[in-house]
Short mmCIF file of C-alpha atoms and ligand atoms in Angstrom, two decimals:
data_model
loop_
_atom_site.label_atom_id
_atom_site.label_comp_id
_atom_site.label_asym_id
_atom_site.label_seq_id
_atom_site.Cartn_x
_atom_site.Cartn_y
_atom_site.Cartn_z
CA UNK A 46 46.58 -21.25 38.51
CA UNK A 47 45.03 -22.05 35.13
CA UNK A 48 45.18 -20.01 32.25
CA UNK A 49 42.32 -19.47 29.75
CA UNK A 50 42.66 -22.26 27.14
CA UNK A 51 45.92 -23.57 28.64
CA UNK A 52 46.99 -27.08 28.89
CA UNK A 53 48.15 -26.30 32.56
CA UNK A 54 44.48 -25.90 33.58
CA UNK A 55 43.87 -28.63 36.29
CA UNK A 56 40.20 -28.85 35.19
CA UNK A 57 41.33 -29.83 31.69
CA UNK A 58 43.55 -32.54 33.07
CA UNK A 59 40.66 -33.79 35.35
CA UNK A 60 38.33 -33.97 32.33
CA UNK A 61 40.76 -35.52 30.20
CA UNK A 62 40.85 -38.38 32.74
CA UNK A 63 37.14 -38.91 31.98
CA UNK A 64 36.85 -38.37 28.25
CA UNK A 65 40.37 -38.78 26.93
CA UNK A 66 42.71 -35.76 26.08
CA UNK A 67 41.63 -35.67 22.51
CA UNK A 68 38.16 -34.74 23.56
CA UNK A 69 39.21 -31.82 25.85
CA UNK A 70 39.92 -28.88 23.55
CA UNK A 71 42.17 -26.08 24.89
CA UNK A 72 43.70 -24.85 21.66
CA UNK A 73 42.02 -21.55 20.50
CA UNK A 74 41.84 -22.78 17.10
CA UNK A 75 40.00 -25.91 18.07
CA UNK A 76 37.79 -24.10 20.37
CA UNK A 77 36.82 -21.39 17.79
CA UNK A 78 33.94 -23.19 16.24
CA UNK A 79 32.24 -23.70 19.55
CA UNK A 80 32.64 -20.14 20.74
CA UNK A 81 30.65 -18.31 17.94
CA UNK A 82 26.98 -18.69 17.22
CA UNK A 83 25.31 -19.36 13.73
CA UNK A 84 24.34 -15.65 13.49
CA UNK A 85 27.87 -14.32 14.16
CA UNK A 86 26.21 -12.09 16.64
CA UNK A 87 27.16 -13.88 19.88
CA UNK A 88 30.60 -15.00 20.90
CA UNK A 89 32.90 -15.50 23.92
CA UNK A 90 35.85 -17.33 24.87
CA UNK A 91 35.50 -20.78 26.55
CA UNK A 92 37.79 -21.96 29.35
CA UNK A 93 37.79 -25.32 27.29
CA UNK A 94 35.49 -27.53 25.36
CA UNK A 95 34.64 -31.04 26.49
CA UNK A 96 33.14 -33.77 24.37
CA UNK A 97 31.82 -36.62 26.46
CA UNK A 98 30.96 -39.84 24.63
CA UNK A 99 28.32 -41.28 26.91
CA UNK A 100 25.79 -40.46 29.75
CA UNK A 101 28.20 -41.71 32.27
CA UNK A 102 31.00 -39.54 31.02
CA UNK A 103 28.68 -36.44 30.87
CA UNK A 104 27.66 -37.15 34.44
CA UNK A 105 31.39 -37.38 35.59
CA UNK A 106 32.25 -34.32 33.56
CA UNK A 107 29.40 -32.21 35.27
CA UNK A 108 30.53 -33.62 38.75
CA UNK A 109 34.08 -32.47 38.10
CA UNK A 110 33.00 -29.08 36.82
CA UNK A 111 30.78 -28.74 39.81
CA UNK A 112 33.63 -29.58 42.21
CA UNK A 113 35.85 -27.01 40.54
CA UNK A 114 33.05 -24.34 40.59
CA UNK A 115 33.21 -24.23 36.76
CA UNK A 116 30.17 -22.84 34.89
CA UNK A 117 28.91 -25.05 31.94
CA UNK A 118 27.32 -24.09 28.62
CA UNK A 119 25.71 -27.13 27.12
CA UNK A 120 25.94 -27.17 23.41
CA UNK A 121 24.22 -29.19 20.65
CA UNK A 122 24.32 -28.14 16.99
CA UNK A 123 25.01 -24.49 17.91
CA UNK A 124 22.02 -23.28 15.62
CA UNK A 125 20.25 -21.52 18.55
CA UNK A 126 19.45 -18.03 17.69
CA UNK A 127 19.46 -16.30 21.06
CA UNK A 128 23.12 -16.59 22.29
CA UNK A 129 22.42 -19.50 24.87
CA UNK A 130 24.74 -22.08 23.27
CA UNK A 131 28.08 -20.06 23.32
CA UNK A 132 30.22 -18.92 26.15
CA UNK A 133 29.97 -15.39 27.56
CA UNK A 134 33.47 -15.58 29.01
CA UNK A 135 35.37 -18.49 30.53
CA UNK A 136 32.74 -21.20 30.83
CA UNK A 137 33.32 -24.90 29.88
CA UNK A 138 31.40 -25.72 26.68
CA UNK A 139 29.97 -29.23 27.07
CA UNK A 140 29.38 -30.33 23.59
CA UNK A 141 26.90 -33.34 23.01
CA UNK A 142 28.11 -33.77 19.36
CA UNK A 143 29.76 -37.16 20.01
CA UNK A 144 26.53 -38.70 21.47
CA UNK A 145 24.67 -39.12 18.22
CA UNK A 146 23.19 -42.56 18.24
CA UNK A 147 19.72 -43.35 17.17
CA UNK A 148 18.55 -46.57 18.40
CA UNK A 149 16.28 -48.98 16.37
CA UNK A 150 12.60 -47.71 16.01
CA UNK A 151 10.30 -49.22 18.45
CA UNK A 152 7.50 -49.86 15.95
CA UNK A 153 5.06 -51.26 18.56
CA UNK A 154 5.07 -48.13 20.42
CA UNK A 155 5.90 -45.77 17.55
CA UNK A 156 8.71 -44.23 19.45
CA UNK A 157 12.48 -43.79 18.94
CA UNK A 158 15.25 -43.35 21.53
CA UNK A 159 18.18 -41.18 20.46
CA UNK A 160 21.14 -39.53 22.16
CA UNK A 161 21.16 -35.91 22.72
CA UNK A 162 23.62 -35.11 19.91
CA UNK A 163 21.72 -36.92 17.13
CA UNK A 164 20.51 -34.43 14.52
CA UNK A 165 16.87 -33.80 13.78
CA UNK A 166 17.64 -35.09 10.12
CA UNK A 167 19.01 -38.31 11.56
CA UNK A 168 16.02 -38.95 13.57
CA UNK A 169 13.69 -38.08 10.70
CA UNK A 170 15.73 -40.53 8.36
CA UNK A 171 15.42 -43.35 10.83
CA UNK A 172 11.75 -42.77 11.32
CA UNK A 173 10.90 -42.71 7.50
CA UNK A 174 12.76 -45.96 7.07
CA UNK A 175 9.98 -47.58 9.28
CA UNK A 176 7.07 -45.77 7.49
CA UNK A 177 6.91 -43.11 10.46
CA UNK A 178 7.75 -39.41 10.76
CA UNK A 179 9.35 -37.41 13.46
CA UNK A 180 6.83 -34.37 13.36
CA UNK A 181 9.50 -31.74 14.49
CA UNK A 182 10.89 -30.18 11.29
CA UNK A 183 12.90 -27.04 10.93
CA UNK A 184 15.32 -25.44 8.33
CA UNK A 185 18.19 -26.28 10.67
CA UNK A 186 17.45 -30.01 10.77
CA UNK A 187 20.90 -31.13 9.44
CA UNK A 188 22.68 -29.60 12.56
CA UNK A 189 20.02 -29.01 15.26
CA UNK A 190 20.03 -31.87 17.81
CA UNK A 191 17.73 -33.86 19.82
CA UNK A 192 19.02 -32.22 23.00
CA UNK A 193 19.09 -28.57 21.71
CA UNK A 194 15.57 -28.92 20.37
CA UNK A 195 14.27 -30.12 23.77
CA UNK A 196 16.24 -27.55 25.60
CA UNK A 197 14.64 -24.84 23.37
CA UNK A 198 11.33 -26.62 22.93
CA UNK A 199 11.87 -26.11 19.27
CA UNK A 200 8.70 -25.53 17.16
CA UNK A 201 9.17 -25.38 13.33
CA UNK A 202 6.73 -25.97 10.52
CA UNK A 203 4.23 -28.53 11.93
CA UNK A 204 3.37 -27.14 15.45
CA UNK A 205 -0.22 -26.40 14.33
CA UNK A 206 -0.72 -30.21 13.57
CA UNK A 207 1.46 -31.95 16.10
CA UNK A 208 2.64 -29.58 18.62
CA UNK A 209 6.16 -28.41 19.60
CA UNK A 210 9.02 -30.60 20.83
CA UNK A 211 7.56 -30.87 24.40
CA UNK A 212 4.44 -32.70 22.82
CA UNK A 213 6.95 -35.26 21.26
CA UNK A 214 8.93 -36.26 24.41
CA UNK A 215 7.79 -39.27 26.02
CA UNK A 216 10.95 -39.89 28.05
CA UNK A 217 14.08 -38.20 29.01
CA UNK A 218 17.37 -38.97 30.51
CA UNK A 219 19.38 -35.96 32.01
CA UNK A 220 22.23 -35.03 34.11
CA UNK A 221 21.59 -32.68 36.96
CA UNK A 222 24.00 -29.88 38.12
CA UNK A 223 25.63 -32.20 40.84
CA UNK A 224 26.40 -34.98 38.26
CA UNK A 225 23.40 -37.18 39.28
CA UNK A 226 21.41 -38.86 36.50
CA UNK A 227 17.60 -38.74 36.28
CA UNK A 228 16.13 -41.29 33.67
CA UNK A 229 12.54 -41.70 32.76
CA UNK A 230 12.88 -43.62 29.32
CA UNK A 231 10.12 -46.25 29.68
CA UNK A 232 8.17 -44.57 27.07
CA UNK A 233 4.91 -44.77 29.05
CA UNK A 234 2.21 -42.49 27.63
CA UNK A 235 0.47 -42.60 30.93
CA UNK A 236 2.63 -42.04 34.22
CA UNK A 237 1.41 -39.69 36.78
CA UNK A 238 3.95 -40.17 39.28
CA UNK A 239 4.89 -36.75 40.53
CA UNK A 240 6.39 -33.68 38.72
CA UNK A 241 6.74 -34.04 35.07
CA UNK A 242 10.62 -33.57 34.77
CA UNK A 243 10.72 -34.29 31.02
CA UNK A 244 8.14 -31.47 30.43
CA UNK A 245 10.13 -29.15 32.68
CA UNK A 246 13.47 -29.75 30.89
CA UNK A 247 11.82 -28.82 27.63
CA UNK A 248 12.49 -25.20 27.11
CA UNK A 249 14.84 -24.96 30.13
CA UNK A 250 17.66 -23.83 27.70
CA UNK A 251 20.47 -25.80 29.53
CA UNK A 252 19.80 -23.97 32.85
CA UNK A 253 18.36 -26.99 34.81
CA UNK A 254 20.06 -30.14 33.43
CA UNK A 255 22.07 -31.49 30.52
CA UNK A 256 19.80 -33.70 28.39
CA UNK A 257 21.74 -36.88 27.41
CA UNK A 258 18.97 -39.08 25.69
CA UNK A 259 15.31 -38.76 24.82
CA UNK A 260 12.54 -41.04 23.76
CA UNK A 261 10.36 -39.47 21.18
CA UNK A 262 6.85 -39.88 19.74
CA UNK A 263 6.54 -40.78 16.01
CA UNK A 264 3.57 -40.25 13.83
CA UNK A 265 2.31 -42.14 10.60
CA UNK A 266 4.01 -40.90 7.52
CA UNK A 267 1.90 -38.97 5.14
CA UNK A 268 3.67 -39.65 1.88
CA UNK A 269 1.59 -37.69 -0.63
CA UNK A 270 2.24 -34.00 -0.36
CA UNK A 271 1.23 -30.83 -2.20
CA UNK A 272 2.53 -27.34 -1.66
CA UNK A 273 1.04 -24.07 -2.73
CA UNK A 274 2.36 -20.59 -2.59
CA UNK A 275 -0.42 -17.90 -2.72
CA UNK A 276 -0.27 -14.21 -3.23
CA UNK A 277 -2.39 -11.97 -1.02
CA UNK A 278 -2.76 -8.41 -0.18
CA UNK A 279 -1.53 -8.48 3.44
CA UNK A 280 -0.62 -10.68 6.45
CA UNK A 281 -4.18 -10.17 7.86
CA UNK A 282 -5.59 -11.65 4.59
CA UNK A 283 -3.05 -14.50 4.74
CA UNK A 284 -4.05 -15.33 8.39
CA UNK A 285 -7.78 -15.33 7.45
CA UNK A 286 -7.23 -17.60 4.39
CA UNK A 287 -5.02 -19.98 6.63
CA UNK A 288 -7.88 -20.17 9.19
CA UNK A 289 -10.46 -21.22 6.44
CA UNK A 290 -7.93 -23.71 4.88
CA UNK A 291 -7.32 -25.32 8.33
CA UNK A 292 -11.09 -25.62 8.85
CA UNK A 293 -11.95 -26.96 5.36
CA UNK A 294 -8.90 -29.06 4.27
CA UNK A 295 -7.98 -31.66 6.73
CA UNK A 296 -4.62 -32.47 5.32
CA UNK A 297 -3.13 -29.00 6.09
CA UNK A 298 0.15 -29.50 7.75
CA UNK A 299 1.94 -26.10 7.51
CA UNK A 300 0.98 -22.40 6.96
CA UNK A 301 3.91 -20.04 6.44
CA UNK A 302 4.19 -16.39 5.36
CA UNK A 303 6.76 -14.17 3.86
CA UNK A 304 7.02 -10.77 2.18
CA UNK A 305 8.48 -9.25 -0.96
CA UNK A 306 11.71 -8.03 0.77
CA UNK A 307 12.46 -11.47 1.90
CA UNK A 308 11.59 -13.22 -1.30
CA UNK A 309 13.78 -10.69 -3.07
CA UNK A 310 16.76 -11.60 -0.86
CA UNK A 311 16.13 -15.49 -1.35
CA UNK A 312 15.97 -14.92 -5.07
CA UNK A 313 19.17 -12.71 -5.22
CA UNK A 314 21.34 -14.67 -2.79
CA UNK A 315 20.17 -18.23 -3.46
CA UNK A 316 19.02 -18.10 -6.96
CA UNK A 317 15.51 -19.31 -6.26
CA UNK A 318 12.88 -18.21 -8.91
CA UNK A 319 10.00 -16.12 -7.88
CA UNK A 320 6.39 -17.60 -8.32
CA UNK A 321 4.64 -14.49 -9.72
CA UNK A 322 5.54 -11.77 -12.17
CA UNK A 323 5.07 -9.07 -9.62
CA UNK A 324 5.08 -9.28 -5.88
CA UNK A 325 1.80 -9.58 -3.81
CA UNK A 326 1.67 -7.88 -0.55
CA UNK A 327 2.20 -11.09 1.33
CA UNK A 328 3.01 -14.62 0.41
CA UNK A 329 1.28 -17.66 2.01
CA UNK A 330 2.80 -21.13 1.72
CA UNK A 331 0.41 -23.96 2.44
CA UNK A 332 1.66 -27.60 2.69
CA UNK A 333 -0.74 -30.51 2.85
CA UNK A 334 0.01 -34.20 3.47
CA UNK A 335 -2.15 -37.25 3.37
CA UNK A 336 -2.05 -40.98 2.19
CA UNK A 337 -4.01 -40.06 -0.74
CA UNK A 338 -3.10 -37.13 -3.09
CA UNK A 339 -4.11 -33.87 -1.18
CA UNK A 340 -3.65 -31.62 -4.24
CA UNK A 341 -7.17 -31.73 -5.70
CA UNK A 342 -8.73 -30.87 -2.27
CA UNK A 343 -6.17 -28.01 -1.70
CA UNK A 344 -6.66 -26.67 -5.34
CA UNK A 345 -10.48 -26.66 -4.88
CA UNK A 346 -10.20 -24.85 -1.69
CA UNK A 347 -7.87 -22.15 -3.22
CA UNK A 348 -10.00 -21.86 -6.24
CA UNK A 349 -13.16 -21.27 -4.05
CA UNK A 350 -11.49 -18.49 -1.95
CA UNK A 351 -9.01 -16.89 -4.45
CA UNK A 352 -9.21 -17.62 -8.03
CA UNK A 353 -5.96 -19.13 -9.61
CA UNK A 354 -3.98 -16.05 -10.62
CA UNK A 355 -2.23 -15.69 -7.44
CA UNK A 356 -1.57 -19.37 -6.66
CA UNK A 357 1.03 -21.86 -7.69
CA UNK A 358 0.82 -25.54 -6.78
CA UNK A 359 3.73 -27.92 -6.55
CA UNK A 360 2.94 -31.61 -6.67
CA UNK A 361 6.28 -33.27 -7.57
CA UNK A 362 9.25 -33.44 -5.15
CA UNK A 363 11.37 -30.82 -7.00
CA UNK A 364 8.43 -28.41 -7.40
CA UNK A 365 7.59 -28.64 -3.70
CA UNK A 366 11.17 -28.40 -2.78
CA UNK A 367 11.47 -25.03 -4.86
CA UNK A 368 8.46 -23.56 -3.18
CA UNK A 369 9.58 -24.35 0.27
CA UNK A 370 13.11 -23.04 -0.56
CA UNK A 371 11.52 -19.60 -0.98
CA UNK A 372 10.38 -19.81 2.70
CA UNK A 373 13.17 -21.76 4.21
CA UNK A 374 15.92 -19.92 2.42
CA UNK A 375 15.01 -16.80 4.50
CA UNK A 376 17.57 -17.23 7.38
CA UNK A 377 20.39 -18.08 4.95
CA UNK A 378 19.67 -15.31 2.48
CA UNK A 379 19.27 -12.72 5.37
CA UNK A 380 22.65 -13.91 6.85
CA UNK A 381 24.28 -13.35 3.36
CA UNK A 382 23.06 -9.83 3.46
CA UNK A 383 24.45 -8.88 6.98
CA UNK A 384 24.35 -9.69 10.66
CA UNK A 385 20.49 -9.31 11.61
CA UNK A 386 18.83 -8.96 14.93
CA UNK A 387 16.51 -11.96 15.09
CA UNK A 388 13.39 -11.38 17.17
CA UNK A 389 10.88 -14.18 17.27
CA UNK A 390 7.43 -13.34 18.59
CA UNK A 391 4.00 -14.93 18.71
CA UNK A 392 0.71 -13.12 18.33
CA UNK A 393 -2.96 -14.06 18.97
CA UNK A 394 -3.92 -15.01 15.32
CA UNK A 395 -6.48 -12.18 15.08
CA UNK A 396 -3.85 -9.53 15.66
CA UNK A 397 -1.22 -10.74 13.22
CA UNK A 398 -2.03 -8.15 10.62
CA UNK A 399 -2.15 -5.43 13.04
CA UNK A 400 1.19 -6.49 14.50
CA UNK A 401 2.79 -6.50 11.01
CA UNK A 402 1.75 -2.97 10.07
CA UNK A 403 2.53 -1.55 13.43
CA UNK A 404 6.01 -3.01 13.84
CA UNK A 405 7.12 -1.73 10.57
CA UNK A 406 5.84 1.70 11.53
CA UNK A 407 7.52 1.68 15.07
CA UNK A 408 10.85 0.43 13.68
CA UNK A 409 10.91 3.11 11.08
CA UNK A 410 10.23 5.83 13.64
CA UNK A 411 12.40 4.50 16.44
CA UNK A 412 15.50 3.11 14.45
CA UNK A 413 16.43 5.06 11.29
CA UNK A 414 17.79 2.83 8.62
CA UNK A 415 16.46 -0.37 10.06
CA UNK A 416 15.31 -2.88 7.37
CA UNK A 417 12.69 -5.42 8.82
CA UNK A 418 12.34 -8.75 7.03
CA UNK A 419 9.35 -10.59 8.33
CA UNK A 420 8.46 -14.32 7.88
CA UNK A 421 7.17 -17.00 10.06
CA UNK A 422 4.99 -19.95 10.84
CA UNK A 423 1.63 -17.97 10.74
CA UNK A 424 -0.45 -20.93 11.46
CA UNK A 425 0.87 -20.76 14.98
CA UNK A 426 0.72 -16.88 15.13
CA UNK A 427 4.65 -17.00 15.00
CA UNK A 428 6.43 -14.12 13.24
CA UNK A 429 10.22 -13.81 12.94
CA UNK A 430 11.12 -10.24 12.77
CA UNK A 431 14.62 -10.06 11.37
CA UNK A 432 16.12 -6.58 11.22
CA UNK A 433 19.17 -5.58 9.15
CA UNK A 434 20.60 -2.09 8.77
CA UNK A 435 20.77 -1.58 12.53
CA UNK A 436 23.74 -2.16 14.83
CA UNK A 437 23.41 -5.70 16.14
CA UNK A 438 23.49 -4.38 19.65
CA UNK A 439 21.27 -1.57 19.20
CA UNK A 440 18.49 -2.33 21.88
CA UNK A 441 16.07 0.05 20.46
CA UNK A 442 15.24 -2.63 17.98
CA UNK A 443 14.28 -5.36 20.44
CA UNK A 444 12.48 -2.68 22.66
CA UNK A 445 10.22 -1.54 19.84
CA UNK A 446 9.37 -5.20 18.71
CA UNK A 447 8.88 -6.70 22.21
CA UNK A 448 7.05 -3.82 23.71
CA UNK A 449 4.50 -4.03 20.73
CA UNK A 450 4.27 -7.79 21.24
CA UNK A 451 3.45 -7.43 24.92
CA UNK A 452 0.82 -4.56 24.19
CA UNK A 453 -0.86 -6.95 21.67
CA UNK A 454 -0.81 -9.66 24.27
CA UNK A 455 1.63 -11.92 22.48
CA UNK A 456 4.88 -13.56 23.54
CA UNK A 457 8.44 -12.15 23.20
CA UNK A 458 9.65 -15.66 22.49
CA UNK A 459 7.65 -18.06 20.20
CA UNK A 460 10.21 -20.73 19.64
CA UNK A 461 13.73 -19.54 20.14
CA UNK A 462 13.80 -19.16 23.79
CA UNK A 463 15.20 -16.25 25.87
CA UNK A 464 18.89 -17.02 25.77
CA UNK A 465 20.99 -14.06 26.69
CA UNK A 466 19.37 -12.00 23.96
CA UNK A 467 15.93 -11.35 25.51
CA UNK A 468 16.88 -11.54 29.39
CA UNK A 469 16.27 -7.83 29.83
CA UNK A 470 12.66 -8.15 28.44
CA UNK A 471 11.58 -11.35 30.08
CA UNK A 472 9.33 -9.12 32.52
CA UNK A 473 7.38 -7.88 29.53
CA UNK A 474 5.39 -11.23 29.09
CA UNK A 475 6.07 -12.91 32.52
CA UNK A 476 4.78 -11.56 35.80
CA UNK A 477 7.01 -11.02 38.98
CA UNK A 478 5.28 -14.10 40.50
CA UNK A 479 5.93 -16.17 37.43
CA UNK A 480 9.79 -15.12 37.47
CA UNK A 481 10.02 -15.80 41.24
CA UNK A 482 8.69 -19.35 40.53
CA UNK A 483 10.96 -19.98 37.76
CA UNK A 484 13.93 -18.78 39.75
CA UNK A 485 12.91 -21.05 42.70
CA UNK A 486 13.02 -24.09 40.31
CA UNK A 487 16.47 -22.97 39.06
CA UNK A 488 17.94 -22.72 42.53
CA UNK A 489 16.34 -26.03 43.70
CA UNK A 490 18.07 -27.89 40.75
CA UNK A 491 21.18 -25.86 40.32
CA UNK A 492 21.94 -24.23 43.76
CA UNK A 493 25.32 -22.98 42.83
CA UNK A 494 24.19 -21.74 39.38
CA UNK A 495 26.77 -23.57 37.26
CA UNK A 496 24.35 -24.56 34.37
CA UNK A 497 24.23 -21.89 31.62
CA UNK A 498 24.54 -18.85 33.92
CA UNK A 499 23.30 -15.50 32.33
CA UNK A 500 20.66 -17.54 30.21
CA UNK A 501 16.93 -16.89 30.97
CA UNK A 502 17.82 -14.68 34.05
CA UNK A 503 20.69 -12.32 34.74
CA UNK A 504 23.61 -14.26 36.28
CA UNK A 505 23.62 -14.10 40.10
C1 LIG B 219 18.40 -21.76 9.64
C2 LIG B 219 17.82 -21.92 10.98
C3 LIG B 219 16.42 -22.23 10.92
C4 LIG B 219 15.73 -22.33 12.16
N1 LIG B 219 14.49 -22.56 12.34
C5 LIG B 219 13.90 -22.90 13.45
C6 LIG B 219 12.47 -23.18 13.58
O1 LIG B 219 11.79 -23.28 12.62
N2 LIG B 219 12.04 -23.48 14.77
C7 LIG B 219 12.75 -23.37 15.93
O2 LIG B 219 12.12 -23.57 17.02
N3 LIG B 219 14.00 -23.04 15.93
C8 LIG B 219 14.60 -22.72 14.67
N4 LIG B 219 15.90 -22.43 14.58
C9 LIG B 219 16.67 -22.31 15.92
C10 LIG B 219 17.37 -23.54 16.29
O3 LIG B 219 17.64 -24.42 15.35
C11 LIG B 219 16.64 -24.17 17.45
O4 LIG B 219 16.61 -23.40 18.62
C12 LIG B 219 17.38 -25.68 17.91
O5 LIG B 219 16.37 -26.28 18.80
C13 LIG B 219 18.73 -25.56 18.55
O6 LIG B 219 19.26 -26.89 18.60
P1 LIG B 219 20.77 -27.07 18.69
O7 LIG B 219 21.10 -28.50 18.78
O8 LIG B 219 21.51 -26.32 17.65
O9 LIG B 219 21.02 -26.29 20.10
P2 LIG B 219 22.13 -25.29 20.46
O10 LIG B 219 22.19 -24.08 19.59
O11 LIG B 219 23.49 -25.89 20.66
O12 LIG B 219 21.58 -24.85 21.96
C14 LIG B 219 20.37 -24.12 22.19
C15 LIG B 219 20.15 -23.99 23.60
O13 LIG B 219 19.91 -25.33 24.15
C16 LIG B 219 21.01 -25.65 25.07
N5 LIG B 219 21.36 -27.09 24.93
C17 LIG B 219 21.91 -27.61 23.66
N6 LIG B 219 22.00 -28.94 23.83
C18 LIG B 219 21.67 -29.26 25.16
C19 LIG B 219 21.42 -30.48 25.99
N7 LIG B 219 21.85 -31.67 25.38
N8 LIG B 219 21.02 -30.33 27.24
C20 LIG B 219 20.69 -29.21 27.72
N9 LIG B 219 20.80 -28.04 27.09
C21 LIG B 219 21.20 -27.98 25.86
C22 LIG B 219 22.02 -24.72 24.90
O14 LIG B 219 22.83 -24.45 26.09
C23 LIG B 219 21.31 -23.47 24.46
O15 LIG B 219 20.69 -22.84 25.47
C24 LIG B 219 16.60 -22.23 13.37
C25 LIG B 219 17.90 -21.96 13.34
C26 LIG B 219 18.54 -21.80 12.11
C27 LIG B 219 20.03 -21.51 11.99
#
């Protein structure tokens, strides 16, 4: 018999033989940081935490867990927002944090190979030192990992320009549920030899394999930047202006939106100054990047469509950082206010304005006291609906938001995934046939269901 978190657990002893006893955490105090998610909304007890240092060790850990019938929750930076990275009760947490090596940049191919536990910030820094960029960027860059962003197919600010994480993955190495290793790390841009396993693992949320290394595409650096924050009447107007700018200004990299209620929280909790004397109905942030200074072209386009009263332009590093902080500070400022429900949806671009008006109306009528704070990557139709003032487990919130997203032919998950938080609503934007096909893939690759049970589908 083993006891939860006990040193008398035979699995703990078996895993210690593989990774060393200092990397098998059974003490509740040492486990605690791995058992609670970033939002504080999701937590559960782990049987133990294991921290392999190499692909070979990860494979042996998975093999021994499979032999013992022990379920595994893979974990990277633990910044996921849908509860998929923390245990629900008694699983082994397999942390990739020790596997954080970024190999030298392959400048001929403009690619980099990194271990799963490398942070996005570390990959970005390595790329920049070679005059290149890793085009996935998100506010959690300092903690979010290569493996976690692949497992969630993370999006972030620059999806409209470069695509999500899946579009950057040119090679993958992963451990399957029986401990075998699949490796496609050649970095070939053309390689049509059967099923695209790398693409399949992107967005699989730790349910099909444990990613151990990846080869990633890099893009030329665009060192000259300009950021504008613009005040508009509504999200619909922001989406229209965004579409015009994307058409007319080649250097547009990011189009982000936020609203007075979120800007107020960022101002209050993080001390960031507001750009205008009064709030507009909706804020639009535009970032442009180029080898030449993109500011004149951006300023001219804003002048044509807007006039200058409701626009501020940042060209120096500190000015741009301050404007970005207004938008990027949202998750932190909201967390400082309380535990929110975080719902992340995509809309067809033409319906963003309608969604915004209607979601506020439906939440007000179905969940009294709910405080919606909206922001998002609107260039991609992606709106994060954060809701304070409601019990974190009050399902009426998700019901109202996801039902509306489905009615308007959007998606209930733009970039965070399904995790455990959205399992109940998967059927809203995936058909029965779709879900059957996904389950068949899961059973084929993980027949005993040890990889992240309860994520994506109800545990069987
Ligand atoms: C402040 C803040 C801002 C954010 N902004 C964005 C944003 O703009 N865009 C966006 O897409 N997301 C965003 N996120 C969400 C989060 O950062 C991403 O989902 C990120 O990809 C998670 O990476 P991680 O390493 O923290 O993974 P974790 O949180 O550890 O895990 C996430 C999921 O991936 C699985 N997993 C982790 N590592 C592996 C692995 N090696 N192999 C297999 N499965 C694995 C886990 O089991 C879990 O299901 C944000 C989060 C925060 C806190």
